[in-house]
Tab-separated table of C-alpha atoms in Angstrom:
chain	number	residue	atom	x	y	z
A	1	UNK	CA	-94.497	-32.008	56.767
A	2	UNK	CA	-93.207	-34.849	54.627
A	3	UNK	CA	-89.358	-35.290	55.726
A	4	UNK	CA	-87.293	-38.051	52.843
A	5	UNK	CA	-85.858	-40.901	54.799
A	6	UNK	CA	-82.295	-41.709	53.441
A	7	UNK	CA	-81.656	-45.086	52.331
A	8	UNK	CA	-79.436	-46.908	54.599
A	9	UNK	CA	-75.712	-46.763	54.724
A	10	UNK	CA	-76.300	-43.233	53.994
A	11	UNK	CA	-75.825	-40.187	56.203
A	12	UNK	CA	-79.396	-38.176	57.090
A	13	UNK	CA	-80.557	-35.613	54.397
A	14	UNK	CA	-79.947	-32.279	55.862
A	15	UNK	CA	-82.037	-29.341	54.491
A	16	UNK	CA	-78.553	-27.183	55.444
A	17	UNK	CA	-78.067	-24.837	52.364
A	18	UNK	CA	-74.039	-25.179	54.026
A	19	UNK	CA	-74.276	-28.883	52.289
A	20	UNK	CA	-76.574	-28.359	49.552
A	21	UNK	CA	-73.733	-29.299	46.269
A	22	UNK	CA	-75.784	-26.603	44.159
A	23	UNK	CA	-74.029	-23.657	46.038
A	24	UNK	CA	-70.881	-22.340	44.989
A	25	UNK	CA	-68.164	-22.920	47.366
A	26	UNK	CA	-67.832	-19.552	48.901
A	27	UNK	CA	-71.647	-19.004	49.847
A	28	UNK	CA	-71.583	-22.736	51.604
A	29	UNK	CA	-68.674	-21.413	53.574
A	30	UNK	CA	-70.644	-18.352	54.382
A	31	UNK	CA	-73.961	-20.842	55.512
A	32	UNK	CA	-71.748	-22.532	57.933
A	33	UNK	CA	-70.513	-19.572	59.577
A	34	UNK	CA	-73.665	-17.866	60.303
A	35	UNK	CA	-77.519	-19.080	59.761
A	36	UNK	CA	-78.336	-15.823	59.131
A	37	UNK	CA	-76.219	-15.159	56.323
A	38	UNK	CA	-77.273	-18.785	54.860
A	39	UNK	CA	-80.996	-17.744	55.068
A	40	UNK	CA	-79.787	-14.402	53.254
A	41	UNK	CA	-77.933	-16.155	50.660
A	42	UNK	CA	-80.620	-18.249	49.486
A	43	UNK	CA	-82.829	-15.443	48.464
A	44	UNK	CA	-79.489	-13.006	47.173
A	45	UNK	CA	-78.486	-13.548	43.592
A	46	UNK	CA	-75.020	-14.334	42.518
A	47	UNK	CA	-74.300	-10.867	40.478
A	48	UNK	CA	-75.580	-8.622	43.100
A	49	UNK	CA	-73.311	-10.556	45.416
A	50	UNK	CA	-70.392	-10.375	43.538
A	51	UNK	CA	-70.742	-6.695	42.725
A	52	UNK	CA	-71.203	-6.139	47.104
A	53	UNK	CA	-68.200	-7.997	47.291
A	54	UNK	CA	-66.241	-5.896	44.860
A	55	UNK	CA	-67.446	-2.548	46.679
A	56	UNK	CA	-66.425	-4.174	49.789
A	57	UNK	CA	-62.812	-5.001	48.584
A	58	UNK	CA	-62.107	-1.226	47.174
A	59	UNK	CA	-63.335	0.223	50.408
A	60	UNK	CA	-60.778	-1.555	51.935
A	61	UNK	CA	-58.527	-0.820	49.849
A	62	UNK	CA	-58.860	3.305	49.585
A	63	UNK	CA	-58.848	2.799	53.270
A	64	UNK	CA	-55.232	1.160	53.123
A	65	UNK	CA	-54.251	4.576	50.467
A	66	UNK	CA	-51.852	7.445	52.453
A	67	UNK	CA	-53.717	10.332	52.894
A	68	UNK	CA	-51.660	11.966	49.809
A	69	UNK	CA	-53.799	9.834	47.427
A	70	UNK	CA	-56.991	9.544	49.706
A	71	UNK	CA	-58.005	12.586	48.405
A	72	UNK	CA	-61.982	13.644	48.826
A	73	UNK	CA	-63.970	14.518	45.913
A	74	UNK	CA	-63.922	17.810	45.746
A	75	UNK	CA	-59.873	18.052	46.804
A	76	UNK	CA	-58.990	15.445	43.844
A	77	UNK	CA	-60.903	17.902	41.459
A	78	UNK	CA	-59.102	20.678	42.782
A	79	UNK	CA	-55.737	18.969	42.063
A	80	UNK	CA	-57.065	17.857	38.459
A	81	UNK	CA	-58.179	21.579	37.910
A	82	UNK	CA	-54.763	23.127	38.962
A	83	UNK	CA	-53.538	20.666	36.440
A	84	UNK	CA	-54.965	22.174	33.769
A	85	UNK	CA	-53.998	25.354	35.007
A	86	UNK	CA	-50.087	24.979	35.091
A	87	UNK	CA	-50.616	24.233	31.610
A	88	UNK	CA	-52.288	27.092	30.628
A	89	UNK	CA	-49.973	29.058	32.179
A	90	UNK	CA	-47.271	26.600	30.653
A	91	UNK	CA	-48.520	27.032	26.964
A	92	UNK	CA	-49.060	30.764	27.207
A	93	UNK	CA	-45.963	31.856	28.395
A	94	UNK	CA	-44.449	29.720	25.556
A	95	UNK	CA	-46.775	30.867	22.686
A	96	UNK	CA	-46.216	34.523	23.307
A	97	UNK	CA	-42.279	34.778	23.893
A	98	UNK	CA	-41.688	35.367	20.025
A	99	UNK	CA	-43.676	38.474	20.337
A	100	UNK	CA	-43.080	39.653	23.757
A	101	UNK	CA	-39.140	39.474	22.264
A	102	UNK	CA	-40.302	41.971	19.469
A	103	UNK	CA	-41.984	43.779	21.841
A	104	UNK	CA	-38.824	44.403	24.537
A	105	UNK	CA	-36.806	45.223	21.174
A	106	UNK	CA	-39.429	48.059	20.457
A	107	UNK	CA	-37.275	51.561	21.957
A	108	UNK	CA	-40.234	52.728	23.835
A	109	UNK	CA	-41.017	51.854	27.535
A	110	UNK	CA	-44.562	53.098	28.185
A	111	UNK	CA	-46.437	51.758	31.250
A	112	UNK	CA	-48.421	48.927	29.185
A	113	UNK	CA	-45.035	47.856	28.316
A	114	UNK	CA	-43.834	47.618	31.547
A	115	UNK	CA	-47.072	46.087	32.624
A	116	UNK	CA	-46.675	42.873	29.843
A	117	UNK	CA	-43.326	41.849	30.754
A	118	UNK	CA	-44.181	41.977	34.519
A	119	UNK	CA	-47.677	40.327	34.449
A	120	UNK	CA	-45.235	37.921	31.924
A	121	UNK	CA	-42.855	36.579	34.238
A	122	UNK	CA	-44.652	37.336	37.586
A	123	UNK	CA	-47.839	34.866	36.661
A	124	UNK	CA	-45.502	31.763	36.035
A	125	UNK	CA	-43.470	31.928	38.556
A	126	UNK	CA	-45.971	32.339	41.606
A	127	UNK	CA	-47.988	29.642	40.252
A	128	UNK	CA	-45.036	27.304	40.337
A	129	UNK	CA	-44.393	27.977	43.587
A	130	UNK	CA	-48.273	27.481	44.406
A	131	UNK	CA	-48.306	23.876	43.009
A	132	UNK	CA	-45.196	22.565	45.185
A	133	UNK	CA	-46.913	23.970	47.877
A	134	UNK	CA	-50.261	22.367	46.933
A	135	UNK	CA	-48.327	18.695	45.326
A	136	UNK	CA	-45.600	18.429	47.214
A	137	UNK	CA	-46.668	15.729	49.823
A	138	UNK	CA	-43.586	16.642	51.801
A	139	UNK	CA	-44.547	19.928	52.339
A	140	UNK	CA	-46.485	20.169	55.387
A	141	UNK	CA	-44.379	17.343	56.779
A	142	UNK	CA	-40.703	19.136	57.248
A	143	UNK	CA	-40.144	20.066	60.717
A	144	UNK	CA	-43.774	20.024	62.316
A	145	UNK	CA	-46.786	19.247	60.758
A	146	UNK	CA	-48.770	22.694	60.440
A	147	UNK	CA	-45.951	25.694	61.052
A	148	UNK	CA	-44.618	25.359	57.497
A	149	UNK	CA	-47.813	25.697	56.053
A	150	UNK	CA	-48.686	28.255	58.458
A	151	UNK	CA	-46.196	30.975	57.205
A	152	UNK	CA	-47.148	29.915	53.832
A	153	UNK	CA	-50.558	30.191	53.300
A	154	UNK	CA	-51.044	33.654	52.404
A	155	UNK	CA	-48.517	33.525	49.787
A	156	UNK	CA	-51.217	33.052	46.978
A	157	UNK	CA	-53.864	35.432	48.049
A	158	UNK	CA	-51.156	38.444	48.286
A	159	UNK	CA	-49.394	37.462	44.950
A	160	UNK	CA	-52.472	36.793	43.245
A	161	UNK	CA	-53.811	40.658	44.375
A	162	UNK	CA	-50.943	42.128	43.050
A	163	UNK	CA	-51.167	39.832	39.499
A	164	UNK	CA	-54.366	40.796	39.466
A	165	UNK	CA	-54.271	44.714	40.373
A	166	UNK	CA	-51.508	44.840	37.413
A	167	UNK	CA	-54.341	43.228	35.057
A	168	UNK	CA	-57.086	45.934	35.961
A	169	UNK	CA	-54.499	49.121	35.488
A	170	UNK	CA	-54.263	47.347	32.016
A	171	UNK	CA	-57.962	47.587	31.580
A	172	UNK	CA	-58.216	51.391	32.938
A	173	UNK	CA	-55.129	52.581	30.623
A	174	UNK	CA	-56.761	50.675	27.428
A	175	UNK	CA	-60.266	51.592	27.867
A	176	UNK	CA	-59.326	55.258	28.999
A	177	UNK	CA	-57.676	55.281	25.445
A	178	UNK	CA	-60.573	54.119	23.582
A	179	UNK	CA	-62.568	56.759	24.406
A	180	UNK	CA	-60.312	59.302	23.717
A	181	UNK	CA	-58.551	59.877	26.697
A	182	UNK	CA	-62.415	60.767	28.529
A	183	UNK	CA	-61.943	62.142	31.744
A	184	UNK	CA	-65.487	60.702	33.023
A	185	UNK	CA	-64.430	57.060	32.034
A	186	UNK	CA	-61.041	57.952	33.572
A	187	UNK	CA	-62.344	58.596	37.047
A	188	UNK	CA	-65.090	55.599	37.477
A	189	UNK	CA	-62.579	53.118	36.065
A	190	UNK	CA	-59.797	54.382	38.562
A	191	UNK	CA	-62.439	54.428	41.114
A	192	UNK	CA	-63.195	50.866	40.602
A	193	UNK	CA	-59.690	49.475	40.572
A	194	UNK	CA	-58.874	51.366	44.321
A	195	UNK	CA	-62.285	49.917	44.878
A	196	UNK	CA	-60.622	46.567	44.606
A	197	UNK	CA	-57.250	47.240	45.589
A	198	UNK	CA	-58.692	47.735	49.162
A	199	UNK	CA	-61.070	45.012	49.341
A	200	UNK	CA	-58.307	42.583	47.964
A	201	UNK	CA	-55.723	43.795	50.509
A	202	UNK	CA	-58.487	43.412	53.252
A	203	UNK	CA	-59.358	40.114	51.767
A	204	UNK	CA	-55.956	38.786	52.535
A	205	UNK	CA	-55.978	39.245	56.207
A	206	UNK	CA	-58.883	37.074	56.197
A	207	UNK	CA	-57.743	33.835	54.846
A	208	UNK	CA	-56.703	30.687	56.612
A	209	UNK	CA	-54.731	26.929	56.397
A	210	UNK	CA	-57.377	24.836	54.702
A	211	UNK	CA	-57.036	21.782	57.770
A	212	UNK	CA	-55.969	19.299	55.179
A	213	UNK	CA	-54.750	15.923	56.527
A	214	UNK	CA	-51.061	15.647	56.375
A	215	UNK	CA	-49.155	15.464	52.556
A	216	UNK	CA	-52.333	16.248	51.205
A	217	UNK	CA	-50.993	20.117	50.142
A	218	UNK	CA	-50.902	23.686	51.865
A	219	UNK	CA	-54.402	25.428	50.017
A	220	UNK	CA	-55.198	28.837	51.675
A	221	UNK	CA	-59.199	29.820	52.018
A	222	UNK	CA	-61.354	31.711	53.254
A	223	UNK	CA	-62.664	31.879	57.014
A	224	UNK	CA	-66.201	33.447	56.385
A	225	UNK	CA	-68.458	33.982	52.584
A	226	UNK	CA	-68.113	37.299	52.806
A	227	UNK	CA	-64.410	37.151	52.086
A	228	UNK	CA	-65.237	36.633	48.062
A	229	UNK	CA	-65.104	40.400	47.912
A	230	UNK	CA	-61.347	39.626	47.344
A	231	UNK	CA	-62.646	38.617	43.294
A	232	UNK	CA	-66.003	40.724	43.706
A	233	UNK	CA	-64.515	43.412	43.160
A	234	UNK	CA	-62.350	43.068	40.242
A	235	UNK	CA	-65.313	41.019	38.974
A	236	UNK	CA	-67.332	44.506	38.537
A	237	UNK	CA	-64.165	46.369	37.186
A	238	UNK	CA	-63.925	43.841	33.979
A	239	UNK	CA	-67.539	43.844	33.690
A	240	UNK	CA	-67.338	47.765	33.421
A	241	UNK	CA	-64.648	47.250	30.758
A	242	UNK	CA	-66.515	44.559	28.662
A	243	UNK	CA	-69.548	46.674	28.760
A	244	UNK	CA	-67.764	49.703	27.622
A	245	UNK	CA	-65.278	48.128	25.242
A	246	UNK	CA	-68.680	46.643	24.106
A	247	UNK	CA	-70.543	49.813	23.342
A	248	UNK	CA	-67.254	51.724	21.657
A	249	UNK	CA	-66.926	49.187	19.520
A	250	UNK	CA	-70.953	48.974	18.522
A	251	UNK	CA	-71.036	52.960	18.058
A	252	UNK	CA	-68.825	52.624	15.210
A	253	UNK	CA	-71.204	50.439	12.682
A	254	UNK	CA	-73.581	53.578	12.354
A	255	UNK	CA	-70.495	54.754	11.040
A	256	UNK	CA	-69.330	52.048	9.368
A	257	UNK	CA	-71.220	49.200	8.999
A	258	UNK	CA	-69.197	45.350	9.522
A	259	UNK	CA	-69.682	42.167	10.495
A	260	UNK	CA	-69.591	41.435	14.317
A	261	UNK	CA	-67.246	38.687	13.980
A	262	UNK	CA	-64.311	41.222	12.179
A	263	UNK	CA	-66.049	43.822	14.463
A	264	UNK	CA	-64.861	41.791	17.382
A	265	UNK	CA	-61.554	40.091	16.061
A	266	UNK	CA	-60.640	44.232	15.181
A	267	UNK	CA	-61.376	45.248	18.789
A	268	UNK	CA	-60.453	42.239	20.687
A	269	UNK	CA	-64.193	41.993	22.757
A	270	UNK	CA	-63.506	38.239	22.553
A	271	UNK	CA	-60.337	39.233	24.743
A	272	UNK	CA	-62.634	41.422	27.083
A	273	UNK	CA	-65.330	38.820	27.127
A	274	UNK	CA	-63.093	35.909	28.239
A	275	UNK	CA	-62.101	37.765	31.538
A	276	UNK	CA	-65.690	38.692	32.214
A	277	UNK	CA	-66.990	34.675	31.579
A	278	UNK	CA	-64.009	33.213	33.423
A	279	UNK	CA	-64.561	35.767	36.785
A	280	UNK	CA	-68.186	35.351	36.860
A	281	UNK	CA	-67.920	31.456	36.912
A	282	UNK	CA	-65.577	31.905	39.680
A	283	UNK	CA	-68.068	34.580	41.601
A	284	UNK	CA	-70.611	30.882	41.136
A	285	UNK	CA	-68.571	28.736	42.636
A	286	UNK	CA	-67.534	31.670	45.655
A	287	UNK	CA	-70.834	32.780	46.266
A	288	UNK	CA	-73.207	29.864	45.694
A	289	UNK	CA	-71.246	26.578	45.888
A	290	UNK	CA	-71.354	24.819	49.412
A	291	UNK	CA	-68.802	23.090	51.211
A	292	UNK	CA	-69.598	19.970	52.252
A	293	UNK	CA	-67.498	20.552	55.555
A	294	UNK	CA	-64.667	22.704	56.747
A	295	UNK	CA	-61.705	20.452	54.992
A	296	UNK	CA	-63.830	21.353	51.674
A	297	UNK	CA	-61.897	23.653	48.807
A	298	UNK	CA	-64.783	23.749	46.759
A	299	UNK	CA	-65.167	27.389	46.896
A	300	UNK	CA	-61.105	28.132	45.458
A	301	UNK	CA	-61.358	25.466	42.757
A	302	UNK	CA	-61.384	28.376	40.132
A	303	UNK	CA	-59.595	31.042	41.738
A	304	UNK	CA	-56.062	30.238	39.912
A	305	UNK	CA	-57.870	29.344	36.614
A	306	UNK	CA	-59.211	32.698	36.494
A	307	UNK	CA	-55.809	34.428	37.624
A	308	UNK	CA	-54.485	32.857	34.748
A	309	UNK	CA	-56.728	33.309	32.100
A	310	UNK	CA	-57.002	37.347	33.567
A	311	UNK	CA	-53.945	37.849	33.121
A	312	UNK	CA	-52.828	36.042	30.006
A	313	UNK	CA	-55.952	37.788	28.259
A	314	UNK	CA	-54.960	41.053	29.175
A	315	UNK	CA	-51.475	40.091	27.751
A	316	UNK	CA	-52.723	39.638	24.618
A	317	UNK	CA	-55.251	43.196	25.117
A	318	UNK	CA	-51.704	44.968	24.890
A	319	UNK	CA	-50.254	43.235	22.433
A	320	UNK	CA	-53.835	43.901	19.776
A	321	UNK	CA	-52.645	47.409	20.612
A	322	UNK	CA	-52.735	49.687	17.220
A	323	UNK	CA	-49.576	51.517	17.060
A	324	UNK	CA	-47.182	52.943	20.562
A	325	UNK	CA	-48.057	51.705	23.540
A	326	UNK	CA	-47.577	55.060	24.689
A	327	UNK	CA	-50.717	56.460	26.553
A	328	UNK	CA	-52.802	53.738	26.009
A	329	UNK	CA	-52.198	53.050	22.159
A	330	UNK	CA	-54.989	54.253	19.767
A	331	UNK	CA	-58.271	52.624	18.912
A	332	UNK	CA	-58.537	50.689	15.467
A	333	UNK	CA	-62.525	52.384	14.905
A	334	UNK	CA	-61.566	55.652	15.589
A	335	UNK	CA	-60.704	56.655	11.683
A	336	UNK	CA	-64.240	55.426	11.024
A	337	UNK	CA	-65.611	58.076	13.706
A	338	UNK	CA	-63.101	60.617	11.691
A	339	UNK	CA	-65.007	59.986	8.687
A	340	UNK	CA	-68.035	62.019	10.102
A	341	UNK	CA	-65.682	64.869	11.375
A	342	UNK	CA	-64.920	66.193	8.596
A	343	UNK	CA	-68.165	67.941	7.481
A	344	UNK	CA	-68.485	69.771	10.669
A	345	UNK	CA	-66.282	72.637	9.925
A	346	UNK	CA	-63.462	74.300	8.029
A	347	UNK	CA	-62.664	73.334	4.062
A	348	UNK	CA	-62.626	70.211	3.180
A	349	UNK	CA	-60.722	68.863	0.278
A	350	UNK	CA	-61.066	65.121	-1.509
A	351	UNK	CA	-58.433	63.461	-2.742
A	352	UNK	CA	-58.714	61.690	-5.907
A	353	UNK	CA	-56.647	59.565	-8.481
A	354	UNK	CA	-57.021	59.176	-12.154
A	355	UNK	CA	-54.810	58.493	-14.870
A	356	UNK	CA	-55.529	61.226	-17.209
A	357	UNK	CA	-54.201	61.755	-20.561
A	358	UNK	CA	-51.077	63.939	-19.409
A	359	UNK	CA	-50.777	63.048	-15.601
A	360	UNK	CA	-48.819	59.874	-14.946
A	361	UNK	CA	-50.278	57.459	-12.555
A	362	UNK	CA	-50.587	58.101	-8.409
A	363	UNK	CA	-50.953	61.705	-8.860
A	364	UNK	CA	-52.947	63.061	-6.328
A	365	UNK	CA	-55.046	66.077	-7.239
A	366	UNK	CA	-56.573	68.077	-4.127
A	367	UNK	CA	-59.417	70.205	-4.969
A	368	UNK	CA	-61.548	72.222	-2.900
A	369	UNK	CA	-64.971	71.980	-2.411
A	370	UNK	CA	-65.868	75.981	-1.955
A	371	UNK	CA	-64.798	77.252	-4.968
A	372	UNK	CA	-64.052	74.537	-7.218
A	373	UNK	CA	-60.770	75.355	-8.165
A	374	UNK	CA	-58.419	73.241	-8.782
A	375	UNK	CA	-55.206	73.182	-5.705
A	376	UNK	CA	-51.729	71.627	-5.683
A	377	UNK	CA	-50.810	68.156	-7.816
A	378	UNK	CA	-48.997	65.625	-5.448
A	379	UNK	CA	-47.100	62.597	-6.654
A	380	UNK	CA	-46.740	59.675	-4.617
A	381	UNK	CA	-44.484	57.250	-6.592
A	382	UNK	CA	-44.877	54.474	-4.191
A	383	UNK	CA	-48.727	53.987	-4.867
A	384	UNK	CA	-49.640	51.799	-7.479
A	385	UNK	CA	-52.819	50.662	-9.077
A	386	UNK	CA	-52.178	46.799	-9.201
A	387	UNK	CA	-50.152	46.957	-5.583
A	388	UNK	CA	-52.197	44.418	-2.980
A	389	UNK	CA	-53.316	46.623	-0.024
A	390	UNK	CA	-53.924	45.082	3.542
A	391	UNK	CA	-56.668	44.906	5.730
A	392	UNK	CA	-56.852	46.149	9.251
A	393	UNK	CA	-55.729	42.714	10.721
A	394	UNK	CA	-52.669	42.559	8.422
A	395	UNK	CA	-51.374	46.560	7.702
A	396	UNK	CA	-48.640	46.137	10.477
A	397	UNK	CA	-49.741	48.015	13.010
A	398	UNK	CA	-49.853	46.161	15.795
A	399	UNK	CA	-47.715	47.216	18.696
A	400	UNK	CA	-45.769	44.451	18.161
A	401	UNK	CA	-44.749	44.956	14.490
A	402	UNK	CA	-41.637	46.727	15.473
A	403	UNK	CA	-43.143	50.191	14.570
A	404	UNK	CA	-43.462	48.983	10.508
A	405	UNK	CA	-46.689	50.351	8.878
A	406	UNK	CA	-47.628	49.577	5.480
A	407	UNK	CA	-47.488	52.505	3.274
A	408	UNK	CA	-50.566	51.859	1.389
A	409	UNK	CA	-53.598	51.869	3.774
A	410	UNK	CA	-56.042	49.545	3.852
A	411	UNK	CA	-59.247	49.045	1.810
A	412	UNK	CA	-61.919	49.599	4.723
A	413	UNK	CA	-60.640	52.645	5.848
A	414	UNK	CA	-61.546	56.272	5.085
A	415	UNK	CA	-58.943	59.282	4.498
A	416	UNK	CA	-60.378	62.712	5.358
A	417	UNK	CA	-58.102	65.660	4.509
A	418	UNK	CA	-59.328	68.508	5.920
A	419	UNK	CA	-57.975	72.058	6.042
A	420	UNK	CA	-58.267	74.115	8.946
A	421	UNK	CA	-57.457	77.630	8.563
A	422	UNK	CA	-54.687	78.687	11.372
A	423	UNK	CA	-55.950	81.604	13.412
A	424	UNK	CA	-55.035	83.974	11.054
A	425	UNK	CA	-56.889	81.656	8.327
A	426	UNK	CA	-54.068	81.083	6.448
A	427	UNK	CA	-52.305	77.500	5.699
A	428	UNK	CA	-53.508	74.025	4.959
A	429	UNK	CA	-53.767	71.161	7.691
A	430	UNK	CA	-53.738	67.773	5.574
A	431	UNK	CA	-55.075	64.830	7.943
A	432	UNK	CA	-54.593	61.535	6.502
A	433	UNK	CA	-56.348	58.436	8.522
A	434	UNK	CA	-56.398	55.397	6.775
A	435	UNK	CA	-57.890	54.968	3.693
A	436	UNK	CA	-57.359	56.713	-0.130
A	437	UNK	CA	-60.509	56.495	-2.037
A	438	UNK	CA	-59.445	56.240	-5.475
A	439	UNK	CA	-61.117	56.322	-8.869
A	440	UNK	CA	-59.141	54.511	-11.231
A	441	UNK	CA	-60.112	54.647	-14.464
């Protein structure tokens, strides 16, 4: 092999890549400490170097963090997550004082009403607690390192079973009322809420310290899979109440046809459907997510979102309530289901308005159908022809409009009077739903 002979006076050529002047500084410092890492460097581009280097430095330097920022993946989500759960809870609570102030004005205290300010002021403040538990890096430092957490723990899963309980008595009241106070929709909804007031309360004897490193927060979890009957079950109670809010709501367009968006803005299914969507994402990440080890909380990441969301949904459920809270409230489809009743029996009288000759207008003129004559003339001075009339999501009723219903019904709506002979079959029953159907000429 041809070797260059350097010209006298002049030190040997070395083939060293340590000496070679085209090397940056740092890789011939590298060459001369090891020939191995010369040889390496030779063949290793500059970029790709640098970028190693860079990795290198920030593993070094998450390995100089405290534990309380050293967080593992799934545990720094779980933080971010609870984040954005505070301030749901935050922003909720605010939004709906105004109206949960009406409300408490209103004289009546029926059990939804109880419910609301409960659920209200019980959700905020046990998830307050919760996060100083699960931020404060302090926490499971004060005294000895585990005993504080220890008797802490179980705080959340028994609070959050009671939160939740209150939530699905909401949803067997509400739905019990919009089926007309059905005995048969009574009993399987009651049976599915003590369904899942005992698997909750076993639940939380089967929950344990999540073995966290020190100030990295007090989470509780589970000790075996099977323990996600704890949300199972109130899983399958809102699905029963979606589905049969759901079908109420659709039996009343073969009565009355509307669109499905006012069809579900008049009902509140979007309510309904918000609980079921946000419990069955948290029955995926239960029941199908895996853990990459035992310090993993990837399995509760949800749990409080859905707590939340449960029970500031089924806040607003009682506040959409037509009318007194009192057993339940009414349902807002139900005059449309009264439209059909009255042609099933009894005498049935229309009411009409027209501005006759001699009859001043908003007289009402009830006539009867069986014999044609002509009945009583009724005046109502307060209804006029050119007076704007409401629509079902503006005519007041709402159970938080301090009791005021417009006068006028609205458009949509149908008005049945019907007259029911007494059991004697004398005297006239006059039931008046919603709507006057007038012919203004």
């Amino acid at each position: 092999m041809f070797s260059p002979i350097a010209p006298s006076g002049l030190p040997p050529y070395n083939h060293s890549p340590s000496s070679s002047p085209s090397l940056p500084l740092h890789r011939r410092r590298l060459c001369r400490s090891t020939p191995v890492a010369a040889a390496s460097l030779l063949h290793t581009p500059f970029p790709r170097l640098a970028r190693e280097s860079h990795l290198s430095l920030m593993t070094d330097i998450t390995n100089l963090l405290p534990d309380s920022l050293n967080l593992p993946a799934h545990l720094s989500a779980h933080k971010y997550f609870f984040v954005c759960t505070l301030t749901v809870a935050a922003w909720d609570t605010l939004v709906l004082s105004p109206r949960a102030w009406r409300l408490m004005k209103s004289p009546e205290w029926p059990v939804l009403k109880i419910l609301f300010h409960f659920m209200r002021t019980f959700m905020p403040v046990e998830f307050v607690i919760v996060a100083v538990a699960f931020f404060d890096t302090k926490f499971t430092l004060s005294l000895s390192p585990s005993q504080q957490c220890s008797h802490f723990f179980l705080f959340e899963p028994i609070c959050t079973a009671i939160l939740v309980s209150a939530c699905s008595v909401v949803h067997v009241i509400r739905v019990h009322a919009i089926y007309g106070k059905s005995r048969q929709v009574l009993l399987g909804m009651s049976a599915l809420l003590g369904f899942q007031i005992v698997c909750m309360a076993v639940a939380c004897g089967f929950y344990r310290v999540m073995p966290l490193k020190d100030g990295q927060g007090c989470i509780a979890g589970p000790k075996a899979n099977w323990v996600g009957i704890y949300w199972l079950a109130p899983t399958l109670l809102y699905t029963a109440s979606f589905g049969l809010a759901l079908n109420r709501s659709l039996k009343t367009l073969a009565v009355k046809p509307l669109s499905y968006w006012k069809l579900m803005l008049r009902d509140g299914l979007n309510l309904y459907g918000a609980i079921w969507i946000v419990n069955m994402t948290n029955m995926l990440f239960w029941f199908i997510a895996k853990p990459t080890d035992t310090r993993d909380t990837i399995k509760t990441i949800v749990t409080s979102m859905a707590a939340v969301l449960t029970t500031t949904m089924s806040l607003r459920i009682i506040l959409s309530v037509r009318g007194s809270l009192a057993s339940g409230g009414s349902f807002a489809g139900s005059s449309a289901g009264a439209a059909s009743a009255g042609s099933r029996g009894g005498t049935t009288h229309v009411i009409t308005t027209r501005h006759t000759a001699g009859a001043a207008p908003g007289v009402l003129n009830i006539n009867s159908q069986l014999g044609g004559t002509t009945g009583q003339t009724y005046t109502i001075g307060e209804m006029a022809s050119d007076k704007p009339r409401n629509d079902w999501d503006t005519d007041g009723k709402s159970s938080v409009n301090e009791g005021k219903e417009g006068l006028v019904p609205g458009d949509d709506d149908v008005n049945i009077v019907d007259t029911h002979g007494s059991q004697g079959g004398f005297g006239v029953k006059i039931t008046i739903d919603r709507q006057v159907d007038r012919d203004l000429n």
